[in-house]
């Protein structure tokens, strides 16, 4: 007898896999870390506890955490990929506007799971029940950052916590 298993891949799309009952089930989940930032608006809106609960309630564990007022130099390194974008000046002003909470969360499929809990970049498009959908202000002022893939997570964790992995 075959079992139909549904799971989500890294892009959040569902995929189906047929697993034969008498063969060992291939381990598809990945144990990962992701760099999460509760951005200055999230701190000002007093959402730290609520946001951390959403991760903890979904089997992600906080491994490192710090309060940090991100300065221009760190922001430039962290958001280097967006340097040439038209929204970059506003993004710089926003991310340096007050203290943030920077943390490493870990668990199975932590990168994709955190992105799912965050919702789309634009809070208007993010689903209700996601962090951005529930608490975001606009496409820039959107409460939270989460690494977009494992290599970004490694790069970003090194920026904020040094090379401890
Ligand atoms: P992400 O945070 O969902 O990964 P990115 O495309 O990496 O989205 O953008 C980084 C941050 O830059 C966003 O979280 C948001 O604060 C801001 N941003 C992204 N796209 C836009 C835009 O089109 N207009 C204004 N701000 C944007
Ligand atoms: Mg991004």
PDB file of C-alpha atoms and ligand atoms in Angstrom:
ATOM      1  CA  UNK A   1       0.000   0.000   0.000  1.00  0.00           C
ATOM      2  CA  UNK A   2       1.237   3.474  -0.827  1.00  0.00           C
ATOM      3  CA  UNK A   3       0.811   6.550   1.295  1.00  0.00           C
ATOM      4  CA  UNK A   4       0.359   9.977  -0.227  1.00  0.00           C
ATOM      5  CA  UNK A   5       2.287  12.561   1.693  1.00  0.00           C
ATOM      6  CA  UNK A   6       1.871  16.288   1.273  1.00  0.00           C
ATOM      7  CA  UNK A   7       4.608  18.589   2.316  1.00  0.00           C
ATOM      8  CA  UNK A   8       5.790  22.092   1.632  1.00  0.00           C
ATOM      9  CA  UNK A   9       9.039  22.812  -0.162  1.00  0.00           C
ATOM     10  CA  UNK A  10      11.248  25.866   0.470  1.00  0.00           C
ATOM     11  CA  UNK A  11       9.220  28.131  -1.791  1.00  0.00           C
ATOM     12  CA  UNK A  12       6.134  27.319   0.283  1.00  0.00           C
ATOM     13  CA  UNK A  13       4.528  25.391  -2.591  1.00  0.00           C
ATOM     14  CA  UNK A  14       2.992  22.080  -1.768  1.00  0.00           C
ATOM     15  CA  UNK A  15       4.423  18.990  -3.310  1.00  0.00           C
ATOM     16  CA  UNK A  16       3.263  15.418  -3.223  1.00  0.00           C
ATOM     17  CA  UNK A  17       5.389  12.387  -2.722  1.00  0.00           C
ATOM     18  CA  UNK A  18       4.494   8.722  -2.823  1.00  0.00           C
ATOM     19  CA  UNK A  19       6.129   6.774  -0.032  1.00  0.00           C
ATOM     20  CA  UNK A  20       6.092   2.993  -0.092  1.00  0.00           C
ATOM     21  CA  UNK A  21       5.024   1.693   3.267  1.00  0.00           C
ATOM     22  CA  UNK A  22       7.688  -0.986   3.717  1.00  0.00           C
ATOM     23  CA  UNK A  23      10.635   1.245   2.758  1.00  0.00           C
ATOM     24  CA  UNK A  24      12.210   3.635   5.229  1.00  0.00           C
ATOM     25  CA  UNK A  25      10.665   7.105   4.958  1.00  0.00           C
ATOM     26  CA  UNK A  26      13.185   9.524   3.449  1.00  0.00           C
ATOM     27  CA  UNK A  27      13.869  12.349   5.867  1.00  0.00           C
ATOM     28  CA  UNK A  28      12.801  15.545   4.070  1.00  0.00           C
ATOM     29  CA  UNK A  29      12.775  17.948   6.970  1.00  0.00           C
ATOM     30  CA  UNK A  30      15.905  20.005   7.493  1.00  0.00           C
ATOM     31  CA  UNK A  31      17.194  21.204  10.815  1.00  0.00           C
ATOM     32  CA  UNK A  32      18.033  24.873  10.215  1.00  0.00           C
ATOM     33  CA  UNK A  33      18.666  28.275  11.749  1.00  0.00           C
ATOM     34  CA  UNK A  34      17.231  31.586  10.580  1.00  0.00           C
ATOM     35  CA  UNK A  35      18.082  35.182  11.435  1.00  0.00           C
ATOM     36  CA  UNK A  36      15.005  37.072  12.556  1.00  0.00           C
ATOM     37  CA  UNK A  37      14.740  40.801  13.229  1.00  0.00           C
ATOM     38  CA  UNK A  38      11.766  42.352  14.992  1.00  0.00           C
ATOM     39  CA  UNK A  39      12.153  45.721  13.277  1.00  0.00           C
ATOM     40  CA  UNK A  40      11.823  49.083  15.081  1.00  0.00           C
ATOM     41  CA  UNK A  41       8.055  49.373  14.443  1.00  0.00           C
ATOM     42  CA  UNK A  42       7.516  45.911  15.999  1.00  0.00           C
ATOM     43  CA  UNK A  43       9.381  46.975  19.128  1.00  0.00           C
ATOM     44  CA  UNK A  44       7.524  50.331  19.298  1.00  0.00           C
ATOM     45  CA  UNK A  45       4.166  48.547  18.865  1.00  0.00           C
ATOM     46  CA  UNK A  46       5.131  46.281  21.855  1.00  0.00           C
ATOM     47  CA  UNK A  47       4.884  43.109  19.793  1.00  0.00           C
ATOM     48  CA  UNK A  48       8.067  41.364  20.982  1.00  0.00           C
ATOM     49  CA  UNK A  49       6.290  38.789  23.153  1.00  0.00           C
ATOM     50  CA  UNK A  50       3.514  38.082  20.659  1.00  0.00           C
ATOM     51  CA  UNK A  51       5.965  37.569  17.805  1.00  0.00           C
ATOM     52  CA  UNK A  52       8.267  35.281  19.788  1.00  0.00           C
ATOM     53  CA  UNK A  53       5.206  33.230  20.844  1.00  0.00           C
ATOM     54  CA  UNK A  54       4.304  32.656  17.211  1.00  0.00           C
ATOM     55  CA  UNK A  55       7.719  31.093  16.617  1.00  0.00           C
ATOM     56  CA  UNK A  56       7.656  29.066  19.836  1.00  0.00           C
ATOM     57  CA  UNK A  57       4.096  27.866  19.198  1.00  0.00           C
ATOM     58  CA  UNK A  58       5.330  26.518  15.862  1.00  0.00           C
ATOM     59  CA  UNK A  59       8.226  24.490  17.254  1.00  0.00           C
ATOM     60  CA  UNK A  60      10.943  27.039  16.595  1.00  0.00           C
ATOM     61  CA  UNK A  61      13.292  27.763  19.431  1.00  0.00           C
ATOM     62  CA  UNK A  62      15.110  31.029  20.175  1.00  0.00           C
ATOM     63  CA  UNK A  63      18.812  30.229  20.359  1.00  0.00           C
ATOM     64  CA  UNK A  64      20.329  33.726  20.462  1.00  0.00           C
ATOM     65  CA  UNK A  65      18.681  37.074  21.133  1.00  0.00           C
ATOM     66  CA  UNK A  66      19.800  40.674  21.556  1.00  0.00           C
ATOM     67  CA  UNK A  67      18.396  44.188  21.614  1.00  0.00           C
ATOM     68  CA  UNK A  68      20.253  46.274  19.061  1.00  0.00           C
ATOM     69  CA  UNK A  69      19.811  49.744  17.632  1.00  0.00           C
ATOM     70  CA  UNK A  70      21.033  48.882  14.126  1.00  0.00           C
ATOM     71  CA  UNK A  71      23.342  51.586  12.810  1.00  0.00           C
ATOM     72  CA  UNK A  72      23.902  52.686   9.223  1.00  0.00           C
ATOM     73  CA  UNK A  73      27.021  50.555   8.732  1.00  0.00           C
ATOM     74  CA  UNK A  74      25.362  47.322   9.835  1.00  0.00           C
ATOM     75  CA  UNK A  75      22.210  48.176   7.859  1.00  0.00           C
ATOM     76  CA  UNK A  76      24.270  48.714   4.700  1.00  0.00           C
ATOM     77  CA  UNK A  77      25.889  45.292   5.052  1.00  0.00           C
ATOM     78  CA  UNK A  78      22.661  43.506   5.977  1.00  0.00           C
ATOM     79  CA  UNK A  79      20.600  45.052   3.139  1.00  0.00           C
ATOM     80  CA  UNK A  80      23.419  45.220   0.560  1.00  0.00           C
ATOM     81  CA  UNK A  81      21.335  43.379  -2.077  1.00  0.00           C
ATOM     82  CA  UNK A  82      18.823  46.272  -2.110  1.00  0.00           C
ATOM     83  CA  UNK A  83      21.390  49.097  -2.365  1.00  0.00           C
ATOM     84  CA  UNK A  84      20.317  50.160  -5.855  1.00  0.00           C
ATOM     85  CA  UNK A  85      16.551  49.943  -5.253  1.00  0.00           C
ATOM     86  CA  UNK A  86      14.422  53.088  -5.130  1.00  0.00           C
ATOM     87  CA  UNK A  87      13.086  52.215  -1.656  1.00  0.00           C
ATOM     88  CA  UNK A  88      16.583  51.810  -0.174  1.00  0.00           C
ATOM     89  CA  UNK A  89      16.847  55.278   1.483  1.00  0.00           C
ATOM     90  CA  UNK A  90      13.490  54.794   3.234  1.00  0.00           C
ATOM     91  CA  UNK A  91      14.480  51.266   4.261  1.00  0.00           C
ATOM     92  CA  UNK A  92      17.742  52.601   5.776  1.00  0.00           C
ATOM     93  CA  UNK A  93      15.922  55.334   7.680  1.00  0.00           C
ATOM     94  CA  UNK A  94      13.349  52.854   8.998  1.00  0.00           C
ATOM     95  CA  UNK A  95      15.696  50.064  10.102  1.00  0.00           C
ATOM     96  CA  UNK A  96      17.960  52.549  11.954  1.00  0.00           C
ATOM     97  CA  UNK A  97      15.043  54.474  13.544  1.00  0.00           C
ATOM     98  CA  UNK A  98      15.080  52.699  16.932  1.00  0.00           C
ATOM     99  CA  UNK A  99      16.007  49.488  18.716  1.00  0.00           C
ATOM    100  CA  UNK A 100      15.318  46.140  17.058  1.00  0.00           C
ATOM    101  CA  UNK A 101      15.291  42.621  18.466  1.00  0.00           C
ATOM    102  CA  UNK A 102      17.729  40.410  16.587  1.00  0.00           C
ATOM    103  CA  UNK A 103      17.534  36.667  17.123  1.00  0.00           C
ATOM    104  CA  UNK A 104      18.472  33.261  15.796  1.00  0.00           C
ATOM    105  CA  UNK A 105      15.615  30.778  15.707  1.00  0.00           C
ATOM    106  CA  UNK A 106      16.241  27.102  15.087  1.00  0.00           C
ATOM    107  CA  UNK A 107      14.215  24.035  14.286  1.00  0.00           C
ATOM    108  CA  UNK A 108      12.981  21.879  11.431  1.00  0.00           C
ATOM    109  CA  UNK A 109      12.766  23.870   8.203  1.00  0.00           C
ATOM    110  CA  UNK A 110      13.294  27.036  10.222  1.00  0.00           C
ATOM    111  CA  UNK A 111      13.934  29.278   7.197  1.00  0.00           C
ATOM    112  CA  UNK A 112      10.764  28.408   5.289  1.00  0.00           C
ATOM    113  CA  UNK A 113       8.662  28.066   8.435  1.00  0.00           C
ATOM    114  CA  UNK A 114       9.655  31.538   9.655  1.00  0.00           C
ATOM    115  CA  UNK A 115       8.892  33.051   6.220  1.00  0.00           C
ATOM    116  CA  UNK A 116       5.478  31.396   6.304  1.00  0.00           C
ATOM    117  CA  UNK A 117       4.734  32.796   9.765  1.00  0.00           C
ATOM    118  CA  UNK A 118       5.882  36.277   8.613  1.00  0.00           C
ATOM    119  CA  UNK A 119       3.704  36.443   5.483  1.00  0.00           C
ATOM    120  CA  UNK A 120       4.313  38.450   2.301  1.00  0.00           C
ATOM    121  CA  UNK A 121       6.614  41.485   2.300  1.00  0.00           C
ATOM    122  CA  UNK A 122       3.618  43.777   1.673  1.00  0.00           C
ATOM    123  CA  UNK A 123       1.247  43.619   4.679  1.00  0.00           C
ATOM    124  CA  UNK A 124      -1.689  44.462   2.346  1.00  0.00           C
ATOM    125  CA  UNK A 125      -0.994  41.199   0.489  1.00  0.00           C
ATOM    126  CA  UNK A 126      -0.009  39.135   3.535  1.00  0.00           C
ATOM    127  CA  UNK A 127      -2.641  36.699   4.812  1.00  0.00           C
ATOM    128  CA  UNK A 128      -4.477  37.371   8.073  1.00  0.00           C
ATOM    129  CA  UNK A 129      -2.870  35.319  10.792  1.00  0.00           C
ATOM    130  CA  UNK A 130       0.627  36.049   9.544  1.00  0.00           C
ATOM    131  CA  UNK A 131       2.809  38.501  11.467  1.00  0.00           C
ATOM    132  CA  UNK A 132       2.914  41.062   8.670  1.00  0.00           C
ATOM    133  CA  UNK A 133      -0.743  40.523   7.783  1.00  0.00           C
ATOM    134  CA  UNK A 134      -1.773  41.208  11.372  1.00  0.00           C
ATOM    135  CA  UNK A 135       0.672  43.939  12.404  1.00  0.00           C
ATOM    136  CA  UNK A 136       2.371  45.483   9.351  1.00  0.00           C
ATOM    137  CA  UNK A 137       1.880  49.137   8.388  1.00  0.00           C
ATOM    138  CA  UNK A 138       3.046  49.272   4.750  1.00  0.00           C
ATOM    139  CA  UNK A 139       5.443  47.563   2.337  1.00  0.00           C
ATOM    140  CA  UNK A 140       8.468  49.121   4.064  1.00  0.00           C
ATOM    141  CA  UNK A 141       7.236  49.299   7.665  1.00  0.00           C
ATOM    142  CA  UNK A 142       6.481  45.584   7.876  1.00  0.00           C
ATOM    143  CA  UNK A 143       7.449  44.523  11.430  1.00  0.00           C
ATOM    144  CA  UNK A 144       9.839  41.675  10.768  1.00  0.00           C
ATOM    145  CA  UNK A 145      12.781  40.326   8.802  1.00  0.00           C
ATOM    146  CA  UNK A 146      13.548  36.630   8.237  1.00  0.00           C
ATOM    147  CA  UNK A 147      16.346  35.075   6.185  1.00  0.00           C
ATOM    148  CA  UNK A 148      15.222  34.024   2.700  1.00  0.00           C
ATOM    149  CA  UNK A 149      17.415  30.893   2.362  1.00  0.00           C
ATOM    150  CA  UNK A 150      20.009  28.912   4.308  1.00  0.00           C
ATOM    151  CA  UNK A 151      23.006  30.739   2.828  1.00  0.00           C
ATOM    152  CA  UNK A 152      21.441  34.129   3.653  1.00  0.00           C
ATOM    153  CA  UNK A 153      20.790  32.855   7.184  1.00  0.00           C
ATOM    154  CA  UNK A 154      24.452  31.956   7.609  1.00  0.00           C
ATOM    155  CA  UNK A 155      25.599  35.328   6.246  1.00  0.00           C
ATOM    156  CA  UNK A 156      23.127  37.293   8.395  1.00  0.00           C
ATOM    157  CA  UNK A 157      23.815  35.320  11.591  1.00  0.00           C
ATOM    158  CA  UNK A 158      27.494  36.131  11.135  1.00  0.00           C
ATOM    159  CA  UNK A 159      26.718  39.853  10.809  1.00  0.00           C
ATOM    160  CA  UNK A 160      24.826  40.030  14.089  1.00  0.00           C
ATOM    161  CA  UNK A 161      26.300  37.230  16.196  1.00  0.00           C
ATOM    162  CA  UNK A 162      29.722  36.504  14.752  1.00  0.00           C
ATOM    163  CA  UNK A 163      30.845  33.132  13.572  1.00  0.00           C
ATOM    164  CA  UNK A 164      29.519  30.881  16.334  1.00  0.00           C
ATOM    165  CA  UNK A 165      27.847  28.179  14.191  1.00  0.00           C
TER     166      UNK A 165
HETATM  167  P1  LIG B   1      11.610  40.459   2.670  1.00  0.00           P
HETATM  168  O1  LIG B   1      11.854  41.282   3.926  1.00  0.00           O
HETATM  169  O2  LIG B   1      10.206  39.941   2.595  1.00  0.00           O
HETATM  170  O3  LIG B   1      12.666  39.409   2.443  1.00  0.00           O
HETATM  171  P2  LIG B   1      12.945  42.028   0.617  1.00  0.00           P
HETATM  172  O4  LIG B   1      12.559  42.071  -0.826  1.00  0.00           O
HETATM  173  O5  LIG B   1      14.207  41.308   0.989  1.00  0.00           O
HETATM  174  O6  LIG B   1      11.699  41.490   1.438  1.00  0.00           O
HETATM  175  O7  LIG B   1      13.056  43.558   1.110  1.00  0.00           O
HETATM  176  C1  LIG B   1      13.683  43.911   2.306  1.00  0.00           C
HETATM  177  C2  LIG B   1      12.843  44.947   2.998  1.00  0.00           C
HETATM  178  O8  LIG B   1      12.805  46.138   2.183  1.00  0.00           O
HETATM  179  C3  LIG B   1      11.365  44.594   3.165  1.00  0.00           C
HETATM  180  O9  LIG B   1      11.113  43.776   4.290  1.00  0.00           O
HETATM  181  C4  LIG B   1      10.722  45.952   3.289  1.00  0.00           C
HETATM  182  O10 LIG B   1      10.949  46.520   4.587  1.00  0.00           O
HETATM  183  C5  LIG B   1      11.512  46.744   2.257  1.00  0.00           C
HETATM  184  N1  LIG B   1      10.905  46.648   0.890  1.00  0.00           N
HETATM  185  C6  LIG B   1      10.921  45.595   0.061  1.00  0.00           C
HETATM  186  N2  LIG B   1      10.307  45.831  -1.102  1.00  0.00           N
HETATM  187  C7  LIG B   1       9.883  47.102  -1.020  1.00  0.00           C
HETATM  188  C8  LIG B   1       9.164  47.946  -1.952  1.00  0.00           C
HETATM  189  O11 LIG B   1       8.809  47.554  -3.076  1.00  0.00           O
HETATM  190  N3  LIG B   1       8.878  49.196  -1.512  1.00  0.00           N
HETATM  191  C9  LIG B   1       9.249  49.655  -0.309  1.00  0.00           C
HETATM  192  N4  LIG B   1       9.939  48.906   0.604  1.00  0.00           N
HETATM  193  C10 LIG B   1      10.248  47.629   0.245  1.00  0.00           C
HETATM  194 MG1  LIG B   2      14.712  39.630   2.055  1.00  0.00          MG
END
